[in-house]
XYZ file of C-alpha atoms in Angstrom:
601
model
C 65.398 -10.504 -15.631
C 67.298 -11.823 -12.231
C 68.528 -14.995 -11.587
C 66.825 -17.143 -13.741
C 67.467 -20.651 -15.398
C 67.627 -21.270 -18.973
C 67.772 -24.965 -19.009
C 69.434 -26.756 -22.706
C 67.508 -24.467 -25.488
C 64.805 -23.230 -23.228
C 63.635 -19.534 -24.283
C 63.366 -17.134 -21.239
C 60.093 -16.393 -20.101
C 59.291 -13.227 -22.611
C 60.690 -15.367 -25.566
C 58.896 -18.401 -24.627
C 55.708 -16.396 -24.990
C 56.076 -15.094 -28.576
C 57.387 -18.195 -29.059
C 53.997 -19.545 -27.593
C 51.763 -17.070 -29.781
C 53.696 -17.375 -33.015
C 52.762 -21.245 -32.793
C 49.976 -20.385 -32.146
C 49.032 -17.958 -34.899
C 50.776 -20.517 -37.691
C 48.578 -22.796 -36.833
C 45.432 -20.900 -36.671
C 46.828 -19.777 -40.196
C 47.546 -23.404 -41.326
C 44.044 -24.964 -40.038
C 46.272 -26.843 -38.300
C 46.723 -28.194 -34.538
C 44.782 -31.154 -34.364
C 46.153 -35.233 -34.050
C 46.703 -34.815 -38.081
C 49.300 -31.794 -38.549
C 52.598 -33.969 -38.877
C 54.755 -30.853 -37.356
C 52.606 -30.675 -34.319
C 55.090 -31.203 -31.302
C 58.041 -31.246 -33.364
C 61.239 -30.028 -31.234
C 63.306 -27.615 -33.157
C 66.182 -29.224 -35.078
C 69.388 -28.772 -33.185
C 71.937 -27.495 -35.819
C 75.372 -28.376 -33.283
C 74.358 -31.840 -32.354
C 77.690 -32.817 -31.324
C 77.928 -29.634 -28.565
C 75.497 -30.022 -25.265
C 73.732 -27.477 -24.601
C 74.513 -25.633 -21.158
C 72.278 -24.240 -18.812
C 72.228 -20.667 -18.442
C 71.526 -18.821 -15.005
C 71.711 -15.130 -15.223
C 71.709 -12.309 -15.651
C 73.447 -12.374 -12.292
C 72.709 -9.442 -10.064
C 75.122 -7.238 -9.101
C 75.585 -4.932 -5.494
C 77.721 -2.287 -6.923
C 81.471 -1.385 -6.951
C 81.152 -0.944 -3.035
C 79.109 -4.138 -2.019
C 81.428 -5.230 1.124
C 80.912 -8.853 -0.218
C 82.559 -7.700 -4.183
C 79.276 -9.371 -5.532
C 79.834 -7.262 -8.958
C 81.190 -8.620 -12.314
C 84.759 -9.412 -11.308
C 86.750 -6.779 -14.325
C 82.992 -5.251 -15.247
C 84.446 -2.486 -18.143
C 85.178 0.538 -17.619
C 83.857 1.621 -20.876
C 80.893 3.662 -20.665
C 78.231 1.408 -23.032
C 75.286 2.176 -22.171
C 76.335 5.738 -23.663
C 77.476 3.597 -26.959
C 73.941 1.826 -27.155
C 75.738 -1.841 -25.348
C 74.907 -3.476 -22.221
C 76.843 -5.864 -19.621
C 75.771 -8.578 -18.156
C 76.836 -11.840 -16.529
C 75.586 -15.127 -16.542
C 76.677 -18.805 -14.900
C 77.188 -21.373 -17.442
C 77.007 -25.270 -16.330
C 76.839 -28.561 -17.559
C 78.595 -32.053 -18.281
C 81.579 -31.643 -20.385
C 83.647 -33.925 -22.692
C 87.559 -34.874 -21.495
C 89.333 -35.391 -24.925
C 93.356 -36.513 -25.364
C 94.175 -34.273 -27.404
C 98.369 -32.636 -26.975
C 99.487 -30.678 -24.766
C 100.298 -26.884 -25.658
C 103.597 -26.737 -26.445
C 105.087 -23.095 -26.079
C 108.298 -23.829 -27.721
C 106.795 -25.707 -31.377
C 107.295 -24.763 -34.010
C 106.071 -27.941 -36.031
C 102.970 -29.558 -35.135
C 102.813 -32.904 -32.752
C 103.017 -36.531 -33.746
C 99.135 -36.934 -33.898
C 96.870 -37.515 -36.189
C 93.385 -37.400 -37.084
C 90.976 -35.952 -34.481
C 90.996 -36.034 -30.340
C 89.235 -38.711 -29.052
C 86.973 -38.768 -26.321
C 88.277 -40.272 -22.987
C 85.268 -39.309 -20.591
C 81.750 -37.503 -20.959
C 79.413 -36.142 -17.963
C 81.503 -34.558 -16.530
C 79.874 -31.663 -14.489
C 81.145 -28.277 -14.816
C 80.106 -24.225 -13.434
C 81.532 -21.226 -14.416
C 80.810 -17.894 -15.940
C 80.781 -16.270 -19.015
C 80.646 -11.754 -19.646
C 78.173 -10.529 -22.043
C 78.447 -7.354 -24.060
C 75.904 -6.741 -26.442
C 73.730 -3.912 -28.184
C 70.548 -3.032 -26.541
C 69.056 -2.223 -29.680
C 68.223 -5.558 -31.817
C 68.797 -3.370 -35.282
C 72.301 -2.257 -34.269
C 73.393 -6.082 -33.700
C 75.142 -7.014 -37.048
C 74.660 -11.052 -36.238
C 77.966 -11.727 -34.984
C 79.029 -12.932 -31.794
C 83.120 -12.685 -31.062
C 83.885 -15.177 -27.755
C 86.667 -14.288 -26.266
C 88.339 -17.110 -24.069
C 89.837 -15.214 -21.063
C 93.562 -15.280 -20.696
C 94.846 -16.681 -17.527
C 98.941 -15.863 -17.233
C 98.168 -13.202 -14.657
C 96.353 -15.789 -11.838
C 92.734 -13.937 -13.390
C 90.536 -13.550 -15.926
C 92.503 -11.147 -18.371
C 90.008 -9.769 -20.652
C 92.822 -8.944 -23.595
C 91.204 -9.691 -26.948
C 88.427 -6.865 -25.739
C 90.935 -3.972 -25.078
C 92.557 -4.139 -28.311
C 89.500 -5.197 -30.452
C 86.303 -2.884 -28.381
C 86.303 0.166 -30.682
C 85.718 -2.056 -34.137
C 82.928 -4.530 -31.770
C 80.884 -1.618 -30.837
C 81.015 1.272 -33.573
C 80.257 -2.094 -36.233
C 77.422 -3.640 -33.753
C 79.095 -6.888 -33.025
C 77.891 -8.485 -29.354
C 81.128 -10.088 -27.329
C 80.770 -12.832 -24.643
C 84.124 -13.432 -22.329
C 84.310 -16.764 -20.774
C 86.555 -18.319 -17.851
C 87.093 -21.775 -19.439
C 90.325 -22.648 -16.789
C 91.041 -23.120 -13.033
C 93.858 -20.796 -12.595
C 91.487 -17.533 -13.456
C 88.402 -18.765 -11.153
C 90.607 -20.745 -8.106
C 93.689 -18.783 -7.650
C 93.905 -18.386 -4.155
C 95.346 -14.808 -4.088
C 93.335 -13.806 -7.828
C 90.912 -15.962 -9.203
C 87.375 -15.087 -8.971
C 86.837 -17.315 -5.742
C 89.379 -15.314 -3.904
C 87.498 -12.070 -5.308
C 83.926 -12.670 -4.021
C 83.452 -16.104 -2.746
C 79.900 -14.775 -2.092
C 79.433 -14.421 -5.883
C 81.610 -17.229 -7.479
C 82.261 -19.781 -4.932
C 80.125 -22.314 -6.644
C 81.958 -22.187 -9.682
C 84.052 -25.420 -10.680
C 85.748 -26.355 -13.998
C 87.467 -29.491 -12.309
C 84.946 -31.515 -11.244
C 85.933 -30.825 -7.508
C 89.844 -31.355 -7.831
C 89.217 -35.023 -10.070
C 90.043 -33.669 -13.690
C 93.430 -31.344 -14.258
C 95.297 -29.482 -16.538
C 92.126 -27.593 -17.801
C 90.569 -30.835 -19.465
C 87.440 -29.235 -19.553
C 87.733 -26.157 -20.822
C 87.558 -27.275 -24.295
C 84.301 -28.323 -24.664
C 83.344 -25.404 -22.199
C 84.592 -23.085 -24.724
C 82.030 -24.934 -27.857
C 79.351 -24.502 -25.296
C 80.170 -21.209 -24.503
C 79.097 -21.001 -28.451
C 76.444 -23.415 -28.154
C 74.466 -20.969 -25.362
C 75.615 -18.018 -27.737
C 73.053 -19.905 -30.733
C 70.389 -21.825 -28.474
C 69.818 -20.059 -25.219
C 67.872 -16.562 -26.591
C 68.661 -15.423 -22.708
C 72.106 -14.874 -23.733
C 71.992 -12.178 -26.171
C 68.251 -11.070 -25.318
C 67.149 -13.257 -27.945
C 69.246 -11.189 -30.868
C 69.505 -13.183 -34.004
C 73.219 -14.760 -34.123
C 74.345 -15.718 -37.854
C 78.136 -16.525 -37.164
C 80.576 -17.139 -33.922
C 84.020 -16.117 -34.181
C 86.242 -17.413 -31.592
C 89.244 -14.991 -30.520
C 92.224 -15.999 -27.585
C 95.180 -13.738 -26.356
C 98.724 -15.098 -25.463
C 97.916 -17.913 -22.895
C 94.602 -18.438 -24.409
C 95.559 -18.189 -27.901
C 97.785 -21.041 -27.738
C 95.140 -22.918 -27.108
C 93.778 -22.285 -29.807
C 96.196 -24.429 -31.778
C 95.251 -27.654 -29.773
C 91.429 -26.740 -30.233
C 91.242 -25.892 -33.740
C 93.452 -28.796 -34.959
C 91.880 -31.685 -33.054
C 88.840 -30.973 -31.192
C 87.015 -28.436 -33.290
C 87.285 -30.402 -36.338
C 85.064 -33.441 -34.744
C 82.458 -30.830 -33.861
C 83.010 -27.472 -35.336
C 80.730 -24.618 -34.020
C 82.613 -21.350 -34.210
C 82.484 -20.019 -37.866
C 86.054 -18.387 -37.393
C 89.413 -18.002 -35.391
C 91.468 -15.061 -34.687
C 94.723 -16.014 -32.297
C 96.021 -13.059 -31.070
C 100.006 -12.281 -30.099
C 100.059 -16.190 -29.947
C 102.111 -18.787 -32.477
C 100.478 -21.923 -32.371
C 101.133 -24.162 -35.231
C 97.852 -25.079 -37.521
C 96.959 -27.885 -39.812
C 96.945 -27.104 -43.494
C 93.840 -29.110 -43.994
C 91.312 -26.649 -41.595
C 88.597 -25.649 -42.878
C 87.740 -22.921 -40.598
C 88.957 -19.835 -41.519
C 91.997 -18.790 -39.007
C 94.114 -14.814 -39.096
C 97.122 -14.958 -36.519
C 98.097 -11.217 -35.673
C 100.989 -11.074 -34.479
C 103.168 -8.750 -32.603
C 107.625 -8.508 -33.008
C 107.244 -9.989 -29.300
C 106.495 -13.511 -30.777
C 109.316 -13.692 -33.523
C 111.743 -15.477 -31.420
C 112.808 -18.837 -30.936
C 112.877 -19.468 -34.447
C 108.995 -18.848 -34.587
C 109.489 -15.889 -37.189
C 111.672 -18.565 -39.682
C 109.129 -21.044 -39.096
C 106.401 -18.838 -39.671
C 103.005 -21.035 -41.845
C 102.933 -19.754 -45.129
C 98.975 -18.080 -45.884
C 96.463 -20.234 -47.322
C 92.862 -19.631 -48.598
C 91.928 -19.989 -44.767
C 95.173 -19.353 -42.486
C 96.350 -15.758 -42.637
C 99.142 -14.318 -40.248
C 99.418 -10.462 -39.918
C 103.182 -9.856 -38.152
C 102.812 -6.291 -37.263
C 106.232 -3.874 -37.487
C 106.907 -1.697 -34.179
C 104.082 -3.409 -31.953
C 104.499 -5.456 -28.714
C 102.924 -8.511 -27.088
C 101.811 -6.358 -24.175
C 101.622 -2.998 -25.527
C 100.350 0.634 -24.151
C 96.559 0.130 -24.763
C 96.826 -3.575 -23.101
C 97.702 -1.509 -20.295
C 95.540 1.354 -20.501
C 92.599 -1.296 -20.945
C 93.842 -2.783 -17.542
C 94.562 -0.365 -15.286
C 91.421 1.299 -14.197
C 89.637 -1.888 -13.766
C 92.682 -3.408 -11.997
C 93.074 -0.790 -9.847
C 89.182 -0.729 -9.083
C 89.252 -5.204 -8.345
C 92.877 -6.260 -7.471
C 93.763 -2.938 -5.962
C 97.256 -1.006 -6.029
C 99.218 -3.210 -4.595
C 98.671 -5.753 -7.549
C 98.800 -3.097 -10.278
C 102.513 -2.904 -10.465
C 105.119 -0.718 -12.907
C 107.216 -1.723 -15.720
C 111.034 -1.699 -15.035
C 112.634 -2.007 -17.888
C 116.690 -2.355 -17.177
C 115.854 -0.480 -14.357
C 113.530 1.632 -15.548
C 116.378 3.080 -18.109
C 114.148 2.171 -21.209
C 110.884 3.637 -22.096
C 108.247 0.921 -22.284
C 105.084 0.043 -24.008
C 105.207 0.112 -27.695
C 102.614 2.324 -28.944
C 102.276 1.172 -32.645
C 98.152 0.157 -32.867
C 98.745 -4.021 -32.706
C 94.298 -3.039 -31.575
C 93.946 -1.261 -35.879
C 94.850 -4.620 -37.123
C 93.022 -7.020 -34.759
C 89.983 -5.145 -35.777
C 90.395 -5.478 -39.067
C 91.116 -9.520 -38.836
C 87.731 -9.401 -37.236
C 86.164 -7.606 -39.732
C 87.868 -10.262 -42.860
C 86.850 -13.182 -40.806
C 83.388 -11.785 -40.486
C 83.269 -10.688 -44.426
C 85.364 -14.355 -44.955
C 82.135 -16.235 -43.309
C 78.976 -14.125 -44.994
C 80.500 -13.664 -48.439
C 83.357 -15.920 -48.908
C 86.225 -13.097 -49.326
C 89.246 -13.778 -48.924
C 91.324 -11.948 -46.231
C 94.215 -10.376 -47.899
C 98.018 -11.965 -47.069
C 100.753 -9.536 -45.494
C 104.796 -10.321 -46.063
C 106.398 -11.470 -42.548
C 108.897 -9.417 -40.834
C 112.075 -9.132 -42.194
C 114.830 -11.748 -41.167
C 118.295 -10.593 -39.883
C 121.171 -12.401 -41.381
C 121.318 -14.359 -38.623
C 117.794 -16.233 -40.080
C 116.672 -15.663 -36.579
C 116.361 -11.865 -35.403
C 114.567 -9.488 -36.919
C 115.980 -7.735 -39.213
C 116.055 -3.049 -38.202
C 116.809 -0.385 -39.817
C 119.052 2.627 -38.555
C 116.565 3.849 -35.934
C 116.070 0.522 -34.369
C 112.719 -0.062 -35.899
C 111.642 -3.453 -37.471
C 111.702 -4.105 -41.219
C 108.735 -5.728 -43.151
C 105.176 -6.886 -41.845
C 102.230 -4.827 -41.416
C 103.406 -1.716 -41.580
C 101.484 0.974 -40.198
C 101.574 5.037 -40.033
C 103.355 4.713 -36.676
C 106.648 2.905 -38.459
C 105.967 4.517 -42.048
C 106.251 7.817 -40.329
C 108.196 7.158 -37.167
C 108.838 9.152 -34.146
C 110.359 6.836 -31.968
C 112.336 3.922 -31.293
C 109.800 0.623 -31.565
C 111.288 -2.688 -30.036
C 109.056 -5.577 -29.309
C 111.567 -7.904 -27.880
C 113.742 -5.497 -25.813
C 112.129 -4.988 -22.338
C 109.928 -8.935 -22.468
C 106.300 -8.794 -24.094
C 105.886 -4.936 -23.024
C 108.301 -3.896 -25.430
C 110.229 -0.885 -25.598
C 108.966 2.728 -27.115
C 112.008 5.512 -26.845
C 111.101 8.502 -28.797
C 113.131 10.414 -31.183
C 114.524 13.784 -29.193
C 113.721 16.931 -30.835
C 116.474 17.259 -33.817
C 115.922 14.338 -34.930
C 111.967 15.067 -35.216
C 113.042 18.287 -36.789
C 115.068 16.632 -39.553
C 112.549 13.824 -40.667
C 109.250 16.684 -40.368
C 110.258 20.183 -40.708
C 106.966 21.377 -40.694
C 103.569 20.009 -38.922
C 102.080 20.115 -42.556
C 104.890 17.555 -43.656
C 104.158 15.535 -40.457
C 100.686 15.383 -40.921
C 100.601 14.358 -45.008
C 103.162 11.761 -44.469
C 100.862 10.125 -41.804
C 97.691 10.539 -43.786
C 99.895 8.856 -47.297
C 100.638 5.852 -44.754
C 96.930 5.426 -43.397
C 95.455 5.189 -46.663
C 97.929 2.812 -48.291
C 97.242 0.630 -44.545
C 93.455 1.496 -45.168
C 93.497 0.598 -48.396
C 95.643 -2.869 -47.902
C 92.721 -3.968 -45.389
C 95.034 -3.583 -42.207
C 93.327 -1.023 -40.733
C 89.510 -0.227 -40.457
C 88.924 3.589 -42.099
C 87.606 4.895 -38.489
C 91.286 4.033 -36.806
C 92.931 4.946 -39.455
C 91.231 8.497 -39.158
C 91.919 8.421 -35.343
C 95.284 8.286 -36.111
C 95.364 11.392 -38.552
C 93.704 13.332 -35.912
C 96.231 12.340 -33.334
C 98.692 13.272 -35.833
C 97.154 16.530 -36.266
C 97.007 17.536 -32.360
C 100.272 16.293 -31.526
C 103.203 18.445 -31.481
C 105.848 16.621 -34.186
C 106.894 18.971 -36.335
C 106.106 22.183 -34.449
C 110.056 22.697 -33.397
C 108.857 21.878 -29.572
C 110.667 19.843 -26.913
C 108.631 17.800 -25.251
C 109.837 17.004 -21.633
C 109.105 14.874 -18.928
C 105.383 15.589 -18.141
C 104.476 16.184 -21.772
C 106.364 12.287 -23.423
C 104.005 10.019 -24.391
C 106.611 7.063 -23.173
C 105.955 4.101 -20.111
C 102.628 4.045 -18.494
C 100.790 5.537 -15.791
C 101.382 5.099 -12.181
C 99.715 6.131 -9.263
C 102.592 9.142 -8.762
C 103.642 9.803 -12.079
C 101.896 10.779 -15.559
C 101.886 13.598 -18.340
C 100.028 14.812 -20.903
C 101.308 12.300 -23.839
C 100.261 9.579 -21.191
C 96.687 11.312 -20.231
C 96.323 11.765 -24.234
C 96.479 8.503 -25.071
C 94.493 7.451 -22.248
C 91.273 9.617 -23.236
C 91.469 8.554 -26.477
C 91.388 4.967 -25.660
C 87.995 5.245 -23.865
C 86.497 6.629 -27.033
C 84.212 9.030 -24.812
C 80.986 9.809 -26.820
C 80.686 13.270 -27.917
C 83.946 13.901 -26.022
C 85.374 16.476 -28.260
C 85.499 19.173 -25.850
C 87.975 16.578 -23.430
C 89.798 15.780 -26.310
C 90.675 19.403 -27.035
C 91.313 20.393 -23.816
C 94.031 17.246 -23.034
C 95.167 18.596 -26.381
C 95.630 21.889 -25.728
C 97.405 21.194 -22.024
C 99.324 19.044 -24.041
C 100.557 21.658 -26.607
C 101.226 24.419 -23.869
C 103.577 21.656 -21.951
C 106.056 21.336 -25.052
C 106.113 24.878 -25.163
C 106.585 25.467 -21.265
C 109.666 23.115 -22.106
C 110.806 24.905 -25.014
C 110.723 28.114 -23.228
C 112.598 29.776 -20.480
C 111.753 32.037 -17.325
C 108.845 33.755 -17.509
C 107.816 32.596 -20.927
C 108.133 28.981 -19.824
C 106.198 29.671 -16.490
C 103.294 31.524 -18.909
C 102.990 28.399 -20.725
C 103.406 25.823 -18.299
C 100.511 27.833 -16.508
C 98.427 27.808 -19.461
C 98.408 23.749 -19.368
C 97.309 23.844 -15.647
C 94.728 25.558 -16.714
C 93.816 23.255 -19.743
C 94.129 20.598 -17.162
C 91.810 21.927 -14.688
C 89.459 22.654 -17.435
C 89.685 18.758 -18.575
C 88.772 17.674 -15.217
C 85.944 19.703 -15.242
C 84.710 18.333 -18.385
C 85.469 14.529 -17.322
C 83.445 14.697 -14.290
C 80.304 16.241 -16.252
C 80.471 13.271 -18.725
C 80.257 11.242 -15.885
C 77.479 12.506 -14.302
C 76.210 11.898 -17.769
C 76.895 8.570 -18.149
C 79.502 9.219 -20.896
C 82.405 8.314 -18.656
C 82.586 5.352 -16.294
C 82.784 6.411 -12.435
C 86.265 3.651 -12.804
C 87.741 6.139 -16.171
C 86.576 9.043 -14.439
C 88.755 8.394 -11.639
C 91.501 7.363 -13.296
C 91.884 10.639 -15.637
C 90.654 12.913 -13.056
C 93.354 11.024 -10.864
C 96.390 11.325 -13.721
C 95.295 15.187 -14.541
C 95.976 16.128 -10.833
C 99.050 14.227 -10.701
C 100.137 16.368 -13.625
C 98.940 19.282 -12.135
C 100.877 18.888 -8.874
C 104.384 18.288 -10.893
C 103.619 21.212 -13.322
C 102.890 23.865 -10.048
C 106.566 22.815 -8.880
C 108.163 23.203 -12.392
């Protein structure tokens, strides 16, 4: 259904008729229906009074990835859901929104404000349009009832979409439906990113200012209940898919907000069920009685915010997570494709890390624990368990730092396989919010897993003790044995330059670790076969580095051919639908690169 209007709770036109004929057939039932039957006429009760009701116009049509005007979904995924049983689709949101006074973010707290009691409303009516991304399952008996809104993160002058890349994989194996919305100016009016500057055929109507009269994102507060208010009212949203609980989530920029929203605005008129605040420290009332988990990377334990860290309560839980970055590896893997695809190269830039010295991206799965926190709030919400508590990290003596052990790596938090059985160097503070990710050379792997056998148990002991503390869902957790499985730690093989797993792609440089990595975050469906074979070009790289001559040039050849033979098997789950033509790209892209450097080894 194109471009219609969903006015306040109005049911699109297919609802509206069963809607229509299920009256109908009650009453027949009842004998009812004439001036005597007391519930004749009666509106449904509206159970979020204190939240308008937006209108809803969508889905929005879109052109295609080569429509000379961009009218597409500005960042539409490049995650291949229709082959996981999901759709996308876009919709414009609009209404009149509420200005409140409540305080300013304030990066640096680390105690909250001088304010008390609730935000107070300073001006109402205010008219509003912008646009919110649906993902949900086509299939109403995969949909588990819970709707995760993701307020998009603005720090990069557009809508950053980085709640979804971490948290997709729980969403869509557990049937969860996600809407993104762009609740700020900065991500729809940036004149060189925003949405207006990407297809002012498509979004130039949109307006979260009230043309230019109300700044400092006044609005997007009560845009964001809304955004959960159309999520419970307007069937057209979700395809009329039964919603039982809202969780809201925010990243970074947008997770800070948070703290402001949940302290002082969504306590006059709650309406999400849960918040999770993501790689952000916002300080939070002890008195909330929505149900709150922080996760946190090492990125955010400075400037005293790891001393002053809230201690848990029934409903405030913060999950500090050992070896894991603000902007790790998958944030960028979830990125790059679709960046590359809307903002183009030349605003898809590298990491240089004291000039490009230190290995960046931490690679420790900050995504394993965000799932999970979804998963407790959900389980928090329907049954009333309580999330379990994790220690913080580990203070250095100087009550600041964090405290490391020999290798560099952090000490306490959520500890995961990745620093109960490391292989590298995590540091979430060195190199910004990227963090750094150096990996152990080969003697050093040799002396902590002589054999791939040892390698492989100690990783599956950590997984189940992080399985069975509730920090990681059972699925990651076996993901993680099975990378542990195909990698080569513990094999006696040096892995060189095209075979590290260390940085990030770019458009002239990538290896197998990197391509690895990369498959496995697009979860292909029934992509075993391209698993294998980025496996296998993997394992024949170490050993063209751990061999010499001929032997090296036998094996080096042997991962060109793996290579060629993953190509082949990326572009047939495209033309299945299993891989996105954006992913498809992209890896087909990043093999050949690899291909090119091995020929010249």
């Amino acid at each position: 259904m194109q471009n219609e209007r969903f006015p306040g709770t109005h049911a699109t036109r297919r609802h509206g008729a069963l809607a229509v004929l299920a009256a109908a057939a009650l009453m027949a039932a009842c004998g009812g229906g004439g001036d005597g039957d007391a519930n004749a006429g009666t509106p449904p009760v509206d159970a979020y009074p204190l939240v308008a009701t937006p209108t809803v116009t969508g889905p929005v049509a879109s052109e295609g990835f080569l429509s000379a005007t961009r009218n597409y979904t500005f960042y539409a995924t490049d995650v291949a859901l229709a082959s996981r049983g999901y759709v996308e689709q876009e919709f414009f949101l609009e209404g009149k929104a509420k200005v409140y006074n409540e305080p300013a973010v304030d990066y640096a707290a680390t105690t909250l404000p001088a304010f008390s009691g609730d935000a107070a409303v300073v001006a109402e009516g205010v008219p509003y349009k912008t646009r919110i991304v649906v993902r949900r399952p086509t299939d109403p008996a995969k949909f588990n009832g819970t709707v995760v809104v993701e307020w998009f993160n603005v720090t990069d002058n557009f809508d950053g979409e980085y709640f979804w890349v971490q948290a997709k994989d729980e969403l869509l194996r557990a049937g969860y439906a996600y809407i993104g919305v762009s609740a700020q100016n900065n991500g729809i009016a940036n004149p060189n990113l925003g949405l207006k500057w990407f297809s002012p055929t498509r979004y130039g109507s949109l307006d979260v200012t009230a043309g230019g009269s109300v700044t400092q994102d006044k609005l997007s507060y009560d845009i964001y209940s809304q955004t959960a208010k159309a999520a419970r009212a307007v069937p057209a949203v979700l395809d009329g898919l039964p919603v039982k609980n809202v969780i809201a989530a925010g990243m970074s920029q947008s997770g800070w907000r948070m703290g402001p929203y949940a302290n002082y605005i969504h306590t006059r008129a709650p309406i999400y069920d849960a918040i999770l605040v993501q790689v952000a420290t916002p300080v939070l009332r002890d008195d909330l009685k929505t149900p709150v988990i922080k996760v946190l990377s090492e990125s955010e334990a400075t400037g005293g915010r790891l001393a002053a860290s809230q201690p848990d309560t029934a409903t405030r839980k913060t999950y500090w997570v050992a070896g894991s970055s603000h902007g790790d590896v998958v944030q960028r893997m979830g990125r790059t494709g679709v960046r590359l695809r809307d903002l183009g190269p030349q605003n898809t830039g590298n990491d240089a890390c004291l000039g490009g010295t230190v290995a960046t991206r931490t690679r420790t799965p900050l995504g394993h624990v965000v799932g999970a926190a979804v998963h407790h709030l959900k389980q928090q919400v329907e049954t009333g368990a309580t999330p379990p508590s994790a220690p913080a990290l580990t203070l250095a003596a100087d009550g600041q730092s964090i405290a490391r052990d020999a290798n560099g790596n952090a000490l306490g938090g959520v500890r995961l396989a990745h620093m109960e059985v490391p292989t590298a160097r995590a540091d979430g503070v060195q190199c910004g919010n990227v963090g750094a990710w150096v990996p152990f050379d080969t003697a050093q792997l040799a002396t902590l897993y002589p054999s791939q056998a040892d390698y492989v148990a100690k990783v599956t002991a950590a997984v189940g003790a992080s399985v069975a503390a509730g920090f990681v869902r059972a699925e990651d957790g076996a993901r993680t044995i099975a990378e542990a499985q195909t990698s080569v730690i513990g094999r006696g093989l040096q892995c060189g330059l095209l075979c590290q797993a260390a940085g990030h792609f770019r458009a002239d440089f990538s290896s197998t670790g990197l391509l690895r990595e990369n498959t496995a975050y697009y979860a292909i469906r029934d992509g075993e076969r391209i698993q294998q074979a980025i496996d296998a070009a993997h394992y024949w790289m170490a050993s063209g580095y751990s061999s010499s001559g001929s032997a090296a040039r036998y094996h080096f050849n042997f991962a060109i051919a793996s290579l060629q033979q993953y190509i082949e098997l990326v572009r047939a789950a495209q033309a299945e639908g299993r891989v996105t033509a954006t992913a498809g790209e992209l890896l087909v892209s990043q093999a050949n690169t690899i291909v090119r450097a091995a020929e010249a080894l």
